[in-house]
N, CA and C of each residue as an Amber inpcrd file, in Angstrom:
protein
   336
 121.6780000  63.3910000 118.9230000 123.2080000  64.7420000 118.3370000
 123.4070000  65.4380000 119.4800000 124.5270000  66.2530000 119.3670000
 125.4150000  66.6330000 120.1910000 124.3730000  67.7090000 120.1110000
 125.0510000  68.3080000 121.9720000 123.8040000  69.2780000 122.1710000
 124.5080000  71.0180000 121.2140000 126.1350000  70.6530000 120.8350000
 126.5210000  71.4250000 120.5240000 125.7000000  72.0210000 118.3200000
 125.8330000  70.7780000 118.2410000 125.4470000  70.8500000 117.0510000
 123.6380000  71.3230000 116.7980000 123.4960000  71.1530000 118.1400000
 121.1640000  70.9100000 118.0450000 121.2540000  72.8740000 117.9540000
 122.1260000  72.9740000 118.8750000 121.7060000  74.9390000 118.8350000
 122.9580000  75.5180000 117.3050000 123.6040000  74.5510000 116.8790000
 124.1760000  75.1320000 115.4690000 123.1170000  75.2920000 114.3870000
 122.4880000  74.0570000 114.9590000 121.2650000  73.7710000 113.8020000
 120.0140000  75.0660000 113.4160000 119.6590000  75.0540000 115.2090000
 118.4470000  76.2330000 115.4780000 119.0510000  77.5630000 115.2820000
 119.8060000  77.6670000 115.0230000 120.7410000  79.0050000 114.8100000
 120.3850000  79.1200000 113.6970000 121.2830000  78.0170000 112.5070000
 121.2690000  78.4070000 110.9450000 119.7560000  78.2860000 110.6110000
 118.9620000  77.6210000 111.3800000 117.6260000  77.9040000 110.5730000
 117.0680000  79.0560000 111.1120000 117.1860000  79.6310000 112.1080000
 116.7710000  80.7330000 112.5130000 117.8320000  81.9070000 111.2660000
 118.9810000  82.4770000 111.4490000 119.4280000  83.3590000 110.7020000
 118.1300000  82.5160000 108.2260000 118.2480000  81.5840000 108.1290000
 117.3070000  81.5350000 107.1780000 116.1220000  81.3550000 107.7790000
 115.2740000  82.0510000 107.8810000 114.8470000  82.2870000 108.4040000
 113.9810000  84.2070000 108.8720000 115.3170000  84.6010000 108.5700000
 114.8730000  86.3180000 108.6700000 115.7240000  86.2120000 107.5870000
 116.7790000  86.2320000 106.7080000 116.6850000  86.2410000 105.2500000
 115.7260000  86.0060000 104.6360000 115.2680000  85.0540000 104.8830000
 113.7930000  85.0020000 103.9110000 113.2790000  85.7280000 103.8900000
 112.6980000  86.3620000 105.2530000 111.5290000  87.1820000 105.3920000
 112.1480000  88.1640000 105.2900000 113.4260000  88.6840000 105.4190000
 113.8100000  89.2410000 105.0390000 113.7910000  90.4730000 103.5070000
 114.0660000  89.2830000 102.7950000 113.6920000  89.4770000 100.9150000
 112.5810000  89.2930000 100.8940000 110.9620000  88.9100000 101.8860000
 110.1360000  89.2570000 101.3990000 109.9910000  90.3620000 101.1550000
 110.5330000  91.0760000 102.3140000 110.1750000  92.7370000 103.7400000
 110.8890000  93.1150000 102.1140000 111.7680000  92.5430000 101.5560000
 112.4580000  94.5850000 100.5480000 111.7450000  94.4760000  98.9660000
 111.5560000  92.5670000  98.8130000 110.9980000  92.8920000  97.8810000
 109.3840000  93.4440000  97.1270000 109.1570000  93.5500000  98.2520000
 107.6320000  94.1440000  98.3010000 107.4410000  95.4450000  98.6420000
 108.3200000  96.2660000  99.4780000 109.1340000  97.0550000  98.9010000
 109.7550000  97.9160000  98.4290000 110.9590000  97.2700000  97.3200000
 110.8220000  98.0730000  95.4650000 109.3020000  97.1820000  95.1490000
 108.6520000  97.2210000  94.7450000 107.4070000  97.1650000  93.4490000
 106.5300000  97.3800000  94.0440000 105.6710000  98.1300000  94.9540000
 105.5020000  99.0600000  96.1840000 104.9730000 100.4940000  94.9830000
 106.1540000 100.8700000  94.7100000 105.9580000 102.2460000  94.4530000
 105.8960000 101.7830000  92.9760000 106.1230000 100.9700000  92.3340000
 105.8340000 101.1860000  90.7950000 104.7970000 100.9720000  90.6650000
 103.6180000  99.5610000  91.3650000 102.2660000 100.0140000  91.2440000
 101.3780000 101.5490000  91.2920000 102.3380000 102.1430000  92.1970000
 101.3390000 103.6220000  92.2210000 101.3650000 104.3870000  91.7370000
 102.6210000 104.2300000  90.5650000 102.2560000 105.4440000  90.1580000
 102.3200000 104.9380000  88.7470000 101.0710000 103.4290000  88.2700000
 100.6930000 103.0430000  87.3630000  98.8820000 103.5480000  87.8970000
  98.5250000 103.6650000  89.5820000  97.5000000 103.2800000  89.8520000
  97.1340000 105.8760000  89.9130000  98.3610000 105.9260000  88.9940000
  97.7560000 107.8490000  89.3380000  97.7320000 108.0790000  88.0600000
  98.9240000 107.0410000  87.1780000  98.4650000 107.3710000  85.3160000
  96.9310000 107.2010000  85.1130000  96.5530000 105.8990000  86.3050000
  94.6190000 105.2150000  85.6540000  94.2450000 106.9160000  86.1800000
  93.8170000 106.9520000  87.2570000  93.1130000 107.8380000  88.0440000
  91.9040000 107.2420000  88.2800000  91.9390000 106.2410000  88.9830000
  90.7390000 105.4330000  88.9250000  90.2090000 105.5170000  90.3030000
  89.3360000 104.8250000  91.0990000  89.3700000 105.0960000  92.3250000
  89.6690000 103.1190000  92.4860000  90.9400000 103.0140000  94.1500000
  91.1720000 101.7170000  94.9110000  89.6010000 100.8420000  95.3760000
  90.6170000 100.0430000  95.3740000  89.3880000  99.6950000  96.7370000
  90.2380000  99.4190000  98.0300000  89.8270000  99.2120000  98.7540000
  89.7120000  99.3980000  99.7410000  91.5210000  98.8380000 100.1220000
  91.3650000  97.1390000  99.8180000  92.1930000  97.3180000 100.3690000
  94.0610000  96.9230000 100.2300000  94.2230000  97.6100000  98.5030000
  94.8060000  98.3040000  97.4230000  95.3380000  99.9010000  98.5030000
  93.9760000 100.6930000  98.3930000  94.5620000 101.4040000  99.5180000
  95.1230000 101.7630000 100.5700000  94.4940000 100.4800000 101.4750000
  95.2830000  99.8860000 103.0630000  96.9180000  99.4610000 103.0290000
  97.2740000  98.7110000 101.8470000  98.5420000  98.3160000 101.0630000
  99.6040000  99.0280000 100.4400000  99.0060000 100.0280000 100.1080000
  99.8950000 100.9240000  99.8240000 100.2990000 102.6700000 100.7820000
  98.9700000 102.3960000 102.1380000  99.6240000 102.8410000 103.1960000
 100.4990000 102.2640000 104.1050000 100.3880000 100.4830000 103.9970000
 100.7430000 100.6860000 104.9240000 102.2550000  99.0630000 104.3200000
 102.6940000  99.6650000 102.9890000 103.5640000  98.5630000 102.7690000
 104.7300000  98.6400000 103.4340000 105.5280000 100.0360000 103.5590000
 106.7030000  99.8770000 104.0910000 105.9580000  98.9020000 105.9700000
 105.2780000  98.6920000 106.9560000 105.5030000  97.8690000 107.5820000
 106.6060000  96.3620000 107.6010000 106.6290000  96.2960000 106.1670000
 106.4810000  94.5260000 105.5580000 107.8340000  94.3780000 105.8480000
 109.0850000  95.7380000 105.3870000 110.2110000  95.2140000 105.9670000
 110.3390000  95.2840000 108.0780000 109.9280000  94.4530000 108.3640000
 109.0880000  94.6700000 109.8750000 109.2300000  92.6580000 110.2590000
 109.3780000  92.4430000 108.8980000 108.8620000  90.7290000 109.1050000
 110.1770000  89.7350000 109.5370000 111.3600000  90.6790000 109.6270000
 111.8170000  89.1870000 109.8880000 112.3000000  89.2560000 112.3250000
 111.5050000  90.4580000 112.2060000 111.0250000  90.7990000 113.3130000
 109.6840000  89.8060000 113.6570000 109.0840000  89.5040000 113.0700000
 108.4000000  88.8400000 113.6670000 108.3880000  86.6960000 113.7700000
 109.6800000  87.0220000 112.9730000 110.9920000  84.9750000 112.9340000
 111.4140000  85.6480000 114.0690000 111.6290000  86.6960000 114.4740000
 112.7940000  86.9840000 116.0190000 111.4960000  86.3230000 117.2400000
 109.9520000  87.2500000 117.3300000 109.0650000  86.8100000 118.1260000
 109.0620000  85.7070000 118.7420000 109.0750000  84.9350000 116.9170000
 108.3790000  83.1210000 117.0750000 109.3730000  82.9450000 118.1310000
 110.5000000  83.3820000 117.5590000 111.4820000  82.4240000 118.0150000
 111.7740000  82.6370000 119.8700000 111.7780000  83.6160000 119.8040000
 111.4630000  83.6150000 121.7160000 110.3840000  83.6430000 122.2520000
 109.4700000  83.6420000 121.8980000 108.7090000  83.1410000 122.2960000
 108.1270000  81.4570000 122.2890000 108.7200000  80.6870000 121.2730000
 108.3210000  79.7510000 121.4300000 108.9360000  78.6100000 122.1260000
 107.2490000  77.7920000 123.0820000 107.9330000  77.0880000 123.7470000
 109.2370000  75.8070000 124.2060000 109.4490000  75.6420000 122.7570000
 110.2400000  74.2740000 122.4360000 111.3940000  74.5060000 121.8120000
 112.2950000  74.8400000 123.1130000 114.0180000  75.1680000 122.4660000
 113.6180000  74.0040000 121.2620000 113.9870000  73.5640000 121.4280000
 114.6610000  72.2830000 119.9010000 113.9230000  72.7150000 118.6900000
 112.7220000  73.3600000 118.8720000 112.1910000  73.8660000 117.8010000
 111.7300000  74.4310000 116.5620000 112.1190000  75.6280000 117.8560000
 112.5850000  76.9890000 117.7130000 112.8270000  77.3760000 115.7750000
 114.3210000  76.6480000 115.6960000 114.9150000  77.6740000 114.8340000
 114.1440000  76.7180000 113.6870000 113.4680000  75.4730000 113.5420000
 112.2940000  74.8640000 112.5930000 111.3310000  76.5100000 111.9490000
 110.4090000  76.7520000 113.5860000 109.5050000  76.8410000 113.4440000
 110.4230000  78.2560000 112.6830000 111.0090000  79.3340000 113.4360000
 110.7030000  80.6050000 112.7010000 111.3130000  80.2720000 111.0890000
 112.4360000  79.4010000 110.7870000 112.9370000  78.8390000 109.3970000
 111.5570000  78.7240000 108.1970000 110.4750000  78.5400000 109.3540000
 108.7210000  78.0900000 108.4690000 107.4720000  79.5780000 108.3400000
 108.1030000  80.1960000 109.3130000 107.7980000  81.7980000 109.9220000
 108.5590000  82.4890000 108.0600000 109.6500000  82.8940000 108.5120000
 110.6300000  83.4200000 107.3640000 110.2260000  82.8840000 105.4010000
 110.0610000  81.4140000 105.3830000 110.0560000  80.9230000 104.7900000
 108.1510000  80.8720000 104.3320000 107.4810000  81.1160000 104.5880000
 106.1140000  81.9030000 104.3850000 105.1680000  82.7830000 104.3460000
 106.8880000  83.8730000 105.3180000 106.0510000  85.1790000 104.4500000
 106.8880000  85.2950000 103.3560000 108.0890000  84.3000000 102.5540000
 108.2820000  85.0780000 101.4150000 107.6890000  84.0860000 100.4500000
 106.6940000  83.0500000 101.1850000 105.8240000  82.1870000  99.5120000
 105.1160000  83.5320000  99.3740000 104.4240000  83.6580000 100.6080000
 102.9090000  84.0460000 100.8090000 102.6250000  85.5660000 101.0530000
 103.8370000  86.5470000 101.0990000 103.5730000  87.8270000 101.5110000
 103.4680000  88.3020000  99.5180000 104.8500000  87.8170000  99.3270000
 104.1790000  88.9850000  97.4450000 103.1140000  88.2740000  96.9390000
 103.0820000  86.5880000  97.5410000 102.0150000  86.4480000  96.6260000
 100.6940000  87.5090000  97.6380000 100.1820000  87.4350000  98.3550000
  99.4720000  88.0880000  98.5330000  99.3420000  89.6950000  97.9180000
 100.5360000  90.7410000  98.3450000 100.0300000  91.7400000  98.0940000
  99.9060000  91.8380000  96.4250000 100.3380000  91.3160000  95.8230000
 100.3470000  91.3360000  94.4340000  98.4240000  91.3340000  93.5530000
  98.4860000  90.0720000  94.3640000  96.6780000  89.6160000  94.6500000
  96.7190000  90.9260000  94.8090000  96.0420000  91.9240000  95.8500000
  96.3160000  93.6350000  95.9600000  96.1080000  94.7150000  94.8080000
  97.0390000  94.5760000  94.9320000  97.8640000  95.0660000  93.9540000
  97.5110000  95.3210000  92.5170000  96.7190000  94.7440000  92.1830000
  96.0620000  93.7170000  91.0020000  94.7830000  94.2060000  90.4990000
  94.8310000  94.4170000  91.5700000  92.4430000  94.1570000  91.9890000
  91.9910000  95.3310000  91.0080000  93.0300000  96.6040000  91.1980000
  92.1610000  97.8200000  90.6840000  92.5170000  97.4270000  89.2240000
  93.9060000  97.1050000  88.4010000  93.5910000  96.5480000  87.0850000
  92.5080000  95.6720000  86.4960000  92.5980000  95.1490000  87.0910000
  91.4470000  93.2940000  86.9850000  89.9660000  94.0950000  86.7940000
  89.7840000  94.9940000  87.8400000  88.2940000  95.6950000  88.2360000
  88.1330000  96.5310000  86.4680000  89.5050000  97.4000000  85.5280000
  89.2760000  97.8590000  84.5940000  88.4480000  96.9000000  83.4320000
  89.0340000  95.4410000  83.4060000  88.4970000  95.3160000  82.1160000
  87.1620000  94.5580000  82.5140000  86.4600000  95.1860000  83.1390000
  85.4390000  94.5020000  83.5910000  83.6910000  95.8640000  83.9570000
């Protein structure tokens, strides 16, 4: 494969990874305030994980910085794009899933 093609492919994968991480950060940033309103109306004591998520959810907007950090730190230049893509895709799959689980902890606790 031509060196220019390799560079273009790696940069495209980096761009997709950045986009996926940004989507993960934005989705969670938009969703969490809705949970805050629900929790205030319920007036229940929240689990520690939920309190931490409510306090630090804006930090998830920095997920693209994590992708960039992995890109620059990865020792094998020819694999940086793939790794950046995997980190971005993992953040899009895992972060909203884990945050949703943490946000529903108090609601599930009401049923017991």
